[in-house]
Coordinates of C-alpha atoms in Angstrom, one line a residue:
M296 CA -18.2 1.1 29.2
L297 CA -15.2 3.4 29.9
R298 CA -16.1 6.8 31.1
M299 CA -14.9 10.3 30.4
V300 CA -12.9 11.8 33.3
E301 CA -12.3 15.4 32.2
R302 CA -13.0 17.7 29.2
D303 CA -12.1 21.2 28.2
H304 CA -12.9 23.4 25.2
L305 CA -11.2 26.3 23.4
T306 CA -12.5 28.5 20.6
V307 CA -10.0 30.6 18.7
R308 CA -9.9 32.7 15.6
S309 CA -8.4 31.2 12.4
E310 CA -5.0 32.9 12.8
L311 CA -1.6 31.0 12.9
P312 CA -0.1 33.3 15.7
L313 CA -2.8 31.8 18.0
L314 CA -1.1 28.4 17.8
N315 CA 0.9 29.3 20.9
Q316 CA -2.3 30.0 22.8
V317 CA -3.7 26.6 21.6
Q318 CA -0.6 24.7 22.7
Q319 CA -0.5 26.5 26.1
W320 CA -4.1 25.6 26.7
F321 CA -3.4 22.0 25.9
E322 CA -0.2 21.9 28.1
Q323 CA -2.3 23.3 31.0
F324 CA -4.9 20.5 30.4
C325 CA -2.0 18.0 30.5
L326 CA -0.5 19.5 33.7
Q327 CA -3.8 19.6 35.4
Y328 CA -5.1 16.1 34.5
L329 CA -2.7 13.8 32.5
F330 CA 0.6 13.8 34.4
Q331 CA -1.1 12.7 37.6
R332 CA -2.6 9.8 35.8
G333 CA 0.7 8.4 34.5
W334 CA 0.9 9.8 31.0
S335 CA 4.5 10.2 29.9
E336 CA 6.1 13.4 28.6
K337 CA 6.7 11.6 25.3
Q338 CA 3.0 10.8 24.8
L339 CA 2.0 14.4 25.7
Y340 CA 4.7 15.8 23.4
R341 CA 3.4 13.7 20.5
L342 CA -0.2 14.8 21.2
N343 CA 0.7 18.5 21.4
L344 CA 2.6 18.1 18.1
A345 CA -0.5 16.4 16.5
L346 CA -2.7 19.2 17.9
A347 CA -0.3 21.8 16.3
E348 CA -0.5 20.0 13.0
G349 CA -4.3 19.7 13.1
F350 CA -4.7 23.4 14.0
T351 CA -2.3 24.7 11.4
N352 CA -4.0 22.5 8.7
A353 CA -7.3 24.0 9.6
V354 CA -5.9 27.6 9.4
R355 CA -3.8 27.1 6.2
H356 CA -6.1 24.8 4.2
A357 CA -9.7 24.6 5.5
H358 CA -9.9 28.3 6.2
E359 CA -7.6 29.5 3.5
A360 CA -10.3 31.5 1.7
L361 CA -12.2 32.4 4.9
P362 CA -11.8 35.5 7.0
P363 CA -9.5 35.3 10.1
E364 CA -12.6 35.8 12.3
T365 CA -13.8 32.3 11.4
T366 CA -13.5 30.2 14.5
I367 CA -11.9 26.9 15.1
D368 CA -13.2 24.9 18.1
I369 CA -10.9 22.5 19.9
E370 CA -11.9 20.0 22.6
A371 CA -9.6 17.8 24.7
S372 CA -11.2 14.9 26.5
L373 CA -9.5 12.6 29.0
W374 CA -11.1 9.1 29.2
V375 CA -10.0 6.4 31.6
D376 CA -7.9 4.7 28.8
R377 CA -7.2 7.5 26.3
V378 CA -7.1 11.2 25.3
E379 CA -9.2 12.5 22.4
I380 CA -8.6 15.8 20.7
R381 CA -11.3 17.2 18.4
I382 CA -10.7 20.1 16.0
W383 CA -13.7 21.5 14.2
D384 CA -13.3 23.9 11.2
H385 CA -15.7 25.5 8.7
G386 CA -13.8 24.6 5.5
Q387 CA -15.0 22.5 2.6
P388 CA -15.0 18.8 3.0
F389 CA -12.2 16.7 1.6
N390 CA -11.0 13.2 1.5
P391 CA -7.7 12.7 3.4
D392 CA -7.3 9.2 2.0
A393 CA -6.8 10.8 -1.4
I394 CA -3.6 12.4 -0.2
A395 CA -0.6 10.2 -1.2
E396 CA 1.9 9.5 1.6
P397 CA 5.3 10.9 0.8
T398 CA 7.9 8.6 -0.6
P399 CA 11.2 8.9 1.3
G400 CA 13.8 10.7 -0.7
T401 CA 11.3 12.0 -3.3
P402 CA 10.3 15.7 -3.1
Q403 CA 6.5 16.1 -2.9
E404 CA 4.3 19.1 -2.5
G405 CA 2.0 18.6 0.5
G406 CA 0.7 15.5 2.3
Y407 CA 3.3 15.6 5.0
G408 CA 0.8 16.8 7.6
W409 CA -1.5 13.8 7.3
F410 CA 1.5 11.5 7.2
L411 CA 2.8 13.0 10.4
L412 CA -0.6 12.8 12.2
R413 CA -1.0 9.2 11.3
R414 CA 2.5 8.4 12.7
L415 CA 2.2 10.5 15.9
T416 CA -1.0 9.0 17.4
D417 CA -2.9 5.8 17.6
R418 CA -5.9 6.9 15.6
V419 CA -6.8 9.8 13.3
V420 CA -10.3 10.2 11.9
Y421 CA -11.7 13.0 9.7
E422 CA -15.4 13.4 9.3
R423 CA -18.0 15.9 8.3
S424 CA -20.3 16.8 11.2
P425 CA -24.1 17.3 10.8
D426 CA -23.6 21.0 11.3
E427 CA -21.5 21.1 8.1
R428 CA -18.2 21.5 9.9
N429 CA -15.1 19.2 9.5
C430 CA -14.0 17.4 12.6
L431 CA -10.5 16.0 13.0
L432 CA -10.4 13.4 15.8
I433 CA -7.0 12.5 17.3
V434 CA -6.8 9.6 19.7
E435 CA -4.0 8.4 21.9
Y436 CA -4.3 5.4 24.3
N437 CA -2.5 5.3 27.6
R438 CA -0.3 2.2 27.9
Q439 CA 1.0 2.6 31.4

């Protein structure tokens, strides 16, 4: 079984201006652990973009009716063969498979975030955790 090499955790309030702090935290994680293990800038850029999309979805949609003090927990885990990012929010559960992917050239309200997440990374999983939080799992495998 492959093992976890490093892990870090961040808890922030549900406020869009904190996206910069979230991305800086992840960039620091990348500088400290991923570059030295052969991860490309392109892979890390895509992961950071996916993290930004997941965080903003949690703030704008899951926590839309909740106070800004409501926290979002984020975890970055480096495994021997992959990086996993988990984003937990306190919103109501929903079914991301019910969101229709946008059709090119056709205006559509919403759905672009999930479309983008699925295209940026190798695996995206949404699930409801036992503590009644939503967990978005983003996975990227290292292909060096």
